[in-house]
Tab-separated table of C-alpha atoms in Angstrom:
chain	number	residue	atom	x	y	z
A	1	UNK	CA	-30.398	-108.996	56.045
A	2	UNK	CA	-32.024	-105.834	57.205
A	3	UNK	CA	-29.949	-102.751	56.620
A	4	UNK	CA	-28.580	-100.743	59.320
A	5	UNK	CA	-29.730	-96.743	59.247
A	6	UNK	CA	-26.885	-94.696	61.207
A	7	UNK	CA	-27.096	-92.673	58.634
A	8	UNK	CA	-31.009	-91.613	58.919
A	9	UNK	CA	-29.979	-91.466	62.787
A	10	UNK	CA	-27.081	-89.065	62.052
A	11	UNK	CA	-29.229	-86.215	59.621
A	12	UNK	CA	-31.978	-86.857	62.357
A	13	UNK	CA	-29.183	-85.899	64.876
A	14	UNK	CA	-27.765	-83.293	62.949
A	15	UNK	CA	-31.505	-81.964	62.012
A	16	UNK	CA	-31.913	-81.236	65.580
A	17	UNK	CA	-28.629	-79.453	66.157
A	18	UNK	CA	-29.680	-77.180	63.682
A	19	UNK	CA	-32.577	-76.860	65.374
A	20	UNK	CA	-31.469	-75.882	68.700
A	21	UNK	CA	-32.425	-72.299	70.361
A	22	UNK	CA	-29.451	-70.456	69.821
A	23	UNK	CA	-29.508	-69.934	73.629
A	24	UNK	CA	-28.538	-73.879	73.798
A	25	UNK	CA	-25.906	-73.663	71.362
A	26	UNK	CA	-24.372	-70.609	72.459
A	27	UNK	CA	-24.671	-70.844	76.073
A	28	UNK	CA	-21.512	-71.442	79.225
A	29	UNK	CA	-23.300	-74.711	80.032
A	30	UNK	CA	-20.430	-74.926	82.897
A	31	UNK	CA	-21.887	-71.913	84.356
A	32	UNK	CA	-25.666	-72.783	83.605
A	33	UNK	CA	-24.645	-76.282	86.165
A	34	UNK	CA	-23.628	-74.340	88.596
A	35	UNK	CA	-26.171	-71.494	88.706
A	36	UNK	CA	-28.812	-73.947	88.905
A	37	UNK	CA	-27.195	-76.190	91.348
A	38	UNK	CA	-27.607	-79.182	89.681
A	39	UNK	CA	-26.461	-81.246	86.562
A	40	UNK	CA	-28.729	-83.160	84.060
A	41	UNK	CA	-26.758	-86.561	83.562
A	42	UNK	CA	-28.555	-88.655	80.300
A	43	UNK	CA	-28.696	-92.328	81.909
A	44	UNK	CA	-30.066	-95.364	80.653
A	45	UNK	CA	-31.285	-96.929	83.557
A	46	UNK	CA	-32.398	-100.266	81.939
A	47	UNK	CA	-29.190	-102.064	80.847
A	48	UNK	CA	-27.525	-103.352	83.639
A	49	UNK	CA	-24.872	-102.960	84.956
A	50	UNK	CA	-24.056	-99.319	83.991
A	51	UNK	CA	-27.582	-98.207	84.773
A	52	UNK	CA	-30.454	-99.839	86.556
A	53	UNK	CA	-33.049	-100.390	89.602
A	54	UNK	CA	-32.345	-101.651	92.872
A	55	UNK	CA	-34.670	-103.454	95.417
A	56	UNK	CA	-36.291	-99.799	96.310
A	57	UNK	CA	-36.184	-98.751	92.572
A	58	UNK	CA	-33.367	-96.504	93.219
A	59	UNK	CA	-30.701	-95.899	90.149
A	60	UNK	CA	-27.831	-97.639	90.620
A	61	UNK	CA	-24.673	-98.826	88.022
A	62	UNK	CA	-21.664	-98.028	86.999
A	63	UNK	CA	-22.975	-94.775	85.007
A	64	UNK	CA	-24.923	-93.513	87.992
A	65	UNK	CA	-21.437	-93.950	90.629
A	66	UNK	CA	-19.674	-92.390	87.840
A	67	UNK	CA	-22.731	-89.543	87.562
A	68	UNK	CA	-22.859	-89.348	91.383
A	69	UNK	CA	-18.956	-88.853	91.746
A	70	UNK	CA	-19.085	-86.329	88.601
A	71	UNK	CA	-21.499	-84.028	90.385
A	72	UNK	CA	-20.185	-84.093	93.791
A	73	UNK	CA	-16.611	-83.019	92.783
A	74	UNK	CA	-18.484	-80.320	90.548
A	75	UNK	CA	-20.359	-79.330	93.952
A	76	UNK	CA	-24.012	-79.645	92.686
A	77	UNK	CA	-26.679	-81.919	93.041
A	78	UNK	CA	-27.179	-84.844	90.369
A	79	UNK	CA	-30.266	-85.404	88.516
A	80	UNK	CA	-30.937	-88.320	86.218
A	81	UNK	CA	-32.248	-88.083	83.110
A	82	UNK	CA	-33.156	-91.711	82.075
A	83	UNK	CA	-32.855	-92.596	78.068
A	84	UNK	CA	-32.430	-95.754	76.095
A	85	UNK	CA	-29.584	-96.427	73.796
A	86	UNK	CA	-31.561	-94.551	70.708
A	87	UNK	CA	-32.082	-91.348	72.171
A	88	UNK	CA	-29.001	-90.181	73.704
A	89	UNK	CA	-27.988	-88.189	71.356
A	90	UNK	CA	-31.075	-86.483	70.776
A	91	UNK	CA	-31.551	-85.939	74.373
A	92	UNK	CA	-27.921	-83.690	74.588
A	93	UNK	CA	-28.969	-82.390	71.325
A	94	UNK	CA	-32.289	-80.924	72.528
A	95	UNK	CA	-30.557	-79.802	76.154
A	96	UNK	CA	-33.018	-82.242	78.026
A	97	UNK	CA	-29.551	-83.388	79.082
A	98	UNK	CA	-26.378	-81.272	80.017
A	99	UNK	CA	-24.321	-84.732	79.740
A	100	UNK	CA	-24.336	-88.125	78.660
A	101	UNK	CA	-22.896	-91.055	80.956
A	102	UNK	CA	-24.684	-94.198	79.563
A	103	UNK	CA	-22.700	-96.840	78.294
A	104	UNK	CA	-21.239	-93.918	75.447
A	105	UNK	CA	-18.699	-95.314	73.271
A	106	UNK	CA	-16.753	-93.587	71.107
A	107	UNK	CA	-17.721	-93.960	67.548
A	108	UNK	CA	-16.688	-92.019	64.216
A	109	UNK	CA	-20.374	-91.586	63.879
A	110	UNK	CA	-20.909	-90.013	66.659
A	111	UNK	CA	-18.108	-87.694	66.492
A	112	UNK	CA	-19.917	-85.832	64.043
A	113	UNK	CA	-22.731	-84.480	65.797
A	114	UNK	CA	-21.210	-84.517	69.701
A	115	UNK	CA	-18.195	-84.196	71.387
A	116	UNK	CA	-16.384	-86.388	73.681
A	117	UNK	CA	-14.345	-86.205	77.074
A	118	UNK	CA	-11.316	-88.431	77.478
A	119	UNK	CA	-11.958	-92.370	77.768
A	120	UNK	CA	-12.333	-93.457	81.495
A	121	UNK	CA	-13.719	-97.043	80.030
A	122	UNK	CA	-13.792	-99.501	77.821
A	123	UNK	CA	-16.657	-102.117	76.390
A	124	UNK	CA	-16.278	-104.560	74.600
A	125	UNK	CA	-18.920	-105.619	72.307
A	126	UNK	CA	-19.690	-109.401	71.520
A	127	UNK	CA	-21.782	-111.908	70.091
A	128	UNK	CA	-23.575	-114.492	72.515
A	129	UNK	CA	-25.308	-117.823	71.030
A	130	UNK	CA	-25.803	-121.185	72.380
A	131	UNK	CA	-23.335	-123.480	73.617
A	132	UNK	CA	-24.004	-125.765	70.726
A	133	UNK	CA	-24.495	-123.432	68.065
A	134	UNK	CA	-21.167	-123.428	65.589
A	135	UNK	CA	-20.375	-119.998	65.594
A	136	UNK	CA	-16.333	-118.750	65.414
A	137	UNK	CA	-16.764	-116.112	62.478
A	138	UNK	CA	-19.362	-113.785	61.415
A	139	UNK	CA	-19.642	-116.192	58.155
A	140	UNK	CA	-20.919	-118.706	60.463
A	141	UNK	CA	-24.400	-116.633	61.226
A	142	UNK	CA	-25.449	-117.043	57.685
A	143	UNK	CA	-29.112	-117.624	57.595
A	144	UNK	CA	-29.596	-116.839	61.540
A	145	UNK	CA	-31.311	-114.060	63.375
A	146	UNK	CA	-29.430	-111.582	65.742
A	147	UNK	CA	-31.012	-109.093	68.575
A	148	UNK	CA	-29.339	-106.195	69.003
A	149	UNK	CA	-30.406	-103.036	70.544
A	150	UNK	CA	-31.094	-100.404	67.727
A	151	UNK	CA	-28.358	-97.303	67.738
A	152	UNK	CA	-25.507	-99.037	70.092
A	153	UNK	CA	-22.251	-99.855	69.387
A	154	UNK	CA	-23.222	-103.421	68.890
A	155	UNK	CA	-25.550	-102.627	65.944
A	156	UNK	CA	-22.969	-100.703	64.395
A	157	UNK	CA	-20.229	-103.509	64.600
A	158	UNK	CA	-22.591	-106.319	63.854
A	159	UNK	CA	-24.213	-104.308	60.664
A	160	UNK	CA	-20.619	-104.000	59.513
A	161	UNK	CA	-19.670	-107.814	60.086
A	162	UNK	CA	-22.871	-108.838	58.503
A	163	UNK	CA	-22.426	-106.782	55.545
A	164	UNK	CA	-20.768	-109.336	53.191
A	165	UNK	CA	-22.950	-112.344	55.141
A	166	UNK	CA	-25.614	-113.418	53.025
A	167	UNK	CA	-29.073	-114.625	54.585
A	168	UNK	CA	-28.612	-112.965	58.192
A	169	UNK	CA	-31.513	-111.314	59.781
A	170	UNK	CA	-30.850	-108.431	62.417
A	171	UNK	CA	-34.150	-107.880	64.567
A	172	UNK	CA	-33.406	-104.338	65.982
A	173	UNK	CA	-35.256	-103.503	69.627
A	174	UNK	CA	-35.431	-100.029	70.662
A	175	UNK	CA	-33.406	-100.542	73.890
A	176	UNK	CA	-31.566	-103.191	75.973
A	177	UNK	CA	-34.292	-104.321	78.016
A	178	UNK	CA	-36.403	-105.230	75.286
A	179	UNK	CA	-33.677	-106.724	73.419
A	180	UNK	CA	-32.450	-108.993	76.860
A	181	UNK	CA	-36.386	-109.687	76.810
A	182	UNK	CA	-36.585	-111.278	73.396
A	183	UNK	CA	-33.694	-113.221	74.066
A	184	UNK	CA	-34.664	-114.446	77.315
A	185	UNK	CA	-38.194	-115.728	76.153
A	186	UNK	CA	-37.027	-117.462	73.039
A	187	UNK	CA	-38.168	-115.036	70.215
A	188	UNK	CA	-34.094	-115.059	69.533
A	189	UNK	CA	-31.575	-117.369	70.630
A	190	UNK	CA	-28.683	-114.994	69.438
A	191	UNK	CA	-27.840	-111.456	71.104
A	192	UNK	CA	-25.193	-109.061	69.927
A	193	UNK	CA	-24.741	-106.738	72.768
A	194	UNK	CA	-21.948	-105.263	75.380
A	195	UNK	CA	-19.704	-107.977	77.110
A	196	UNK	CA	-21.387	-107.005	80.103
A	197	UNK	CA	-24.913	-107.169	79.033
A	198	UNK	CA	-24.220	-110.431	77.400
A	199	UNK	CA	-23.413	-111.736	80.473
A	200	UNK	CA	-26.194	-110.226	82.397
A	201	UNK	CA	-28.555	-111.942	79.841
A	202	UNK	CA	-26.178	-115.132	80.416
A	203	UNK	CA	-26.779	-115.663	84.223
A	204	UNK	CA	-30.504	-114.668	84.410
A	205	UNK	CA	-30.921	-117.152	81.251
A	206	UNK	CA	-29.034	-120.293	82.908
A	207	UNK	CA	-31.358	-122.163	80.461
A	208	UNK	CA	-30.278	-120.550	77.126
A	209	UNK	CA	-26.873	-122.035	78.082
A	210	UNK	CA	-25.547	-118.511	76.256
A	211	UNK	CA	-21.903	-118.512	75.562
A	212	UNK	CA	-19.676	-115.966	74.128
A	213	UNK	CA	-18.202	-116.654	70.741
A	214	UNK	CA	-16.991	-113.375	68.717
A	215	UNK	CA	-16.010	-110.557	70.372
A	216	UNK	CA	-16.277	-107.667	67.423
A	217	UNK	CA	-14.488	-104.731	68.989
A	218	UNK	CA	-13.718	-102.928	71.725
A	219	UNK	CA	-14.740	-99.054	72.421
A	220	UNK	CA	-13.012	-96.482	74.412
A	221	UNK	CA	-16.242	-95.104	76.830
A	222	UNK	CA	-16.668	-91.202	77.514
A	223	UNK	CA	-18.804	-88.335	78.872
A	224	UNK	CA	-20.774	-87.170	75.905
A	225	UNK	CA	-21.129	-83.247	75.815
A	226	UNK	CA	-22.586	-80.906	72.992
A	227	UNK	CA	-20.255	-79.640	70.916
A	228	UNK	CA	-18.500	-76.007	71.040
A	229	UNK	CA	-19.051	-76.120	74.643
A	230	UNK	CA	-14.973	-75.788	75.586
A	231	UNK	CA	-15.897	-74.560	79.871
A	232	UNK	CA	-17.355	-77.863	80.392
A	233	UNK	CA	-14.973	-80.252	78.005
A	234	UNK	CA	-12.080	-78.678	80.103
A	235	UNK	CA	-13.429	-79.242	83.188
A	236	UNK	CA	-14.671	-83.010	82.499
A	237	UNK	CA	-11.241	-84.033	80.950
A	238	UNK	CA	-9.921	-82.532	83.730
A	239	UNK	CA	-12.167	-84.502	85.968
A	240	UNK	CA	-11.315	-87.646	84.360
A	241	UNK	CA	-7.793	-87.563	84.466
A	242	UNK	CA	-7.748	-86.775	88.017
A	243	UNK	CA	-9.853	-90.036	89.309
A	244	UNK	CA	-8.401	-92.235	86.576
A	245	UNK	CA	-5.125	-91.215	88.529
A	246	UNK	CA	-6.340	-91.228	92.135
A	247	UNK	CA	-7.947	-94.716	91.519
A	248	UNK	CA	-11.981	-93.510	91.553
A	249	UNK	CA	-13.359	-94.664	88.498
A	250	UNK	CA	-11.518	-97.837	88.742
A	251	UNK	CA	-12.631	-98.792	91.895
A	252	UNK	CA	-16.207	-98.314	89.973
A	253	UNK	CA	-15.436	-100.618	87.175
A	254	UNK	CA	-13.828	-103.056	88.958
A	255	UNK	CA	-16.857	-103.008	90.858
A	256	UNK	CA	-19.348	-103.909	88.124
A	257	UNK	CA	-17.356	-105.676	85.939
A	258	UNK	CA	-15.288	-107.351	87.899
A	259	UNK	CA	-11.774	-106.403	86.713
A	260	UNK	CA	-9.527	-103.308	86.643
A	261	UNK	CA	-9.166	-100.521	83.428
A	262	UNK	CA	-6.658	-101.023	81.081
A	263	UNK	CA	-2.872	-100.140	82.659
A	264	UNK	CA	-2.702	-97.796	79.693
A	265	UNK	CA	-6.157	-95.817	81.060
A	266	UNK	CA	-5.073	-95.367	84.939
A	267	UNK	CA	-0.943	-94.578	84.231
């Protein structure tokens, strides 16, 4: 089995932290949105459905609603900032990005280098093989090969599962798309991914005849912001509490995925 690197990922995300022009690190980033009229939102704009393409190539998802409803209650304009799975971080880090809204779960890991609003979603993250393939326990992928998309949530939970799992290969792709590509054209039959992505893979692929069988966790999903940047934490908690209660973000998920938040998320 190939071994997982958060680690490497986490001193390369701390590394550029320390890195940062103090102006970055020390600056009202609240204030800098507003002054400039505008807010940098990191999306990833290939891993449907919380960011993608429509017909005219125009973002859509269930990050970019939640992006587009973020910046018109802050009263500025929205612009994307598109990024894959691996580079999210990085992105904040560097200030290419004044937020993240792209499929961000919370992770320990990831605590350690950003900071986090309060959940207004949830993903769970799964394992998708054949219909016919015996699969019930992570024991049962012994001497199989897994896509995943390198630095998600899935990669983290499948490393883990595989851990003690002797003879399992994980084939890392740099983001989604590529990963949903390699599954789709038969270079892997398994995919560990986000419910919903497994089931976007699922109905373009009627052929694969992909079905779920483990579901490995589930993660509370946030804003990601940089940390010791209190203006705009309080302001984006504050945002999220107010349309988890007025019923705006959940008319969003239950728009892509087809089923409302948790009754412990919107009470």
């Amino acid at each position: 089995m190939h071994t997982s690197r958060p680690i490497r990922r986490l001193a390369l995300a701390i590394g550029l932290a320390a890195l940062l022009p103090t102006a970055v690190q020390a600056a009202d980033t609240l204030d800098t949105i507003k002054q400039r009229g505008k807010i940098l939102v990191a999306i990833d704009v290939s891993h449907p459905p919380y960011g993608m393409l429509d017909g005219k190539a125009q973002e859509t998802g269930s990050d970019v609603d939640t992006a587009k409803l973020l910046a018109q209650d802050l009263g500025v304009a929205l612009e994307v900032v598109p990024v894959s799975g691996a580079n999210r971080v990085p992105f904040l880090l560097s200030g290419k990005a004044d937020i993240v809204i792209a499929s961000f779960s919370i992770t320990e890991e990831r605590k350690r280098v950003v900071d986090y609003s309060k959940p207004y979603g949830v993903i769970p993250v799964v394992i998708a093989a054949p219909e016919g393939e015996a699969v019930t326990k992570a024991e049962d992928l012994a001497g199989k090969t897994i896509a995943v998309a390198r630095g998600t949530t899935a990669d983290i939970e499948l490393t883990k599962a595989l851990k003690p799992v002797s003879g399992a290969a994980i084939v890392r792709y740099e983001d989604e798309a590529t990963t949903n590509t390699a599954v789709a054209t038969g270079q892997q039959s398994i995919l560990a991914a986000a419910l919903s992505t497994a089931n976007s893979v699922r109905d373009a692929n009627p052929g694969k005849k992909l079905a779920i069988k483990i579901t490995m966790n589930a993660y509370p999903m946030a804003v990601g912001l940089r940390k010791k940047d209190p203006e705009l934490k309080a302001w984006v908690d504050g945002w999220v509490e107010t349309n988890l209660k007025n019923g705006k973000l959940n008319v969003i998920y239950q728009k892509y995925f087809g089923q409302s938040l948790p009754p412990e998320m919107t009470n």
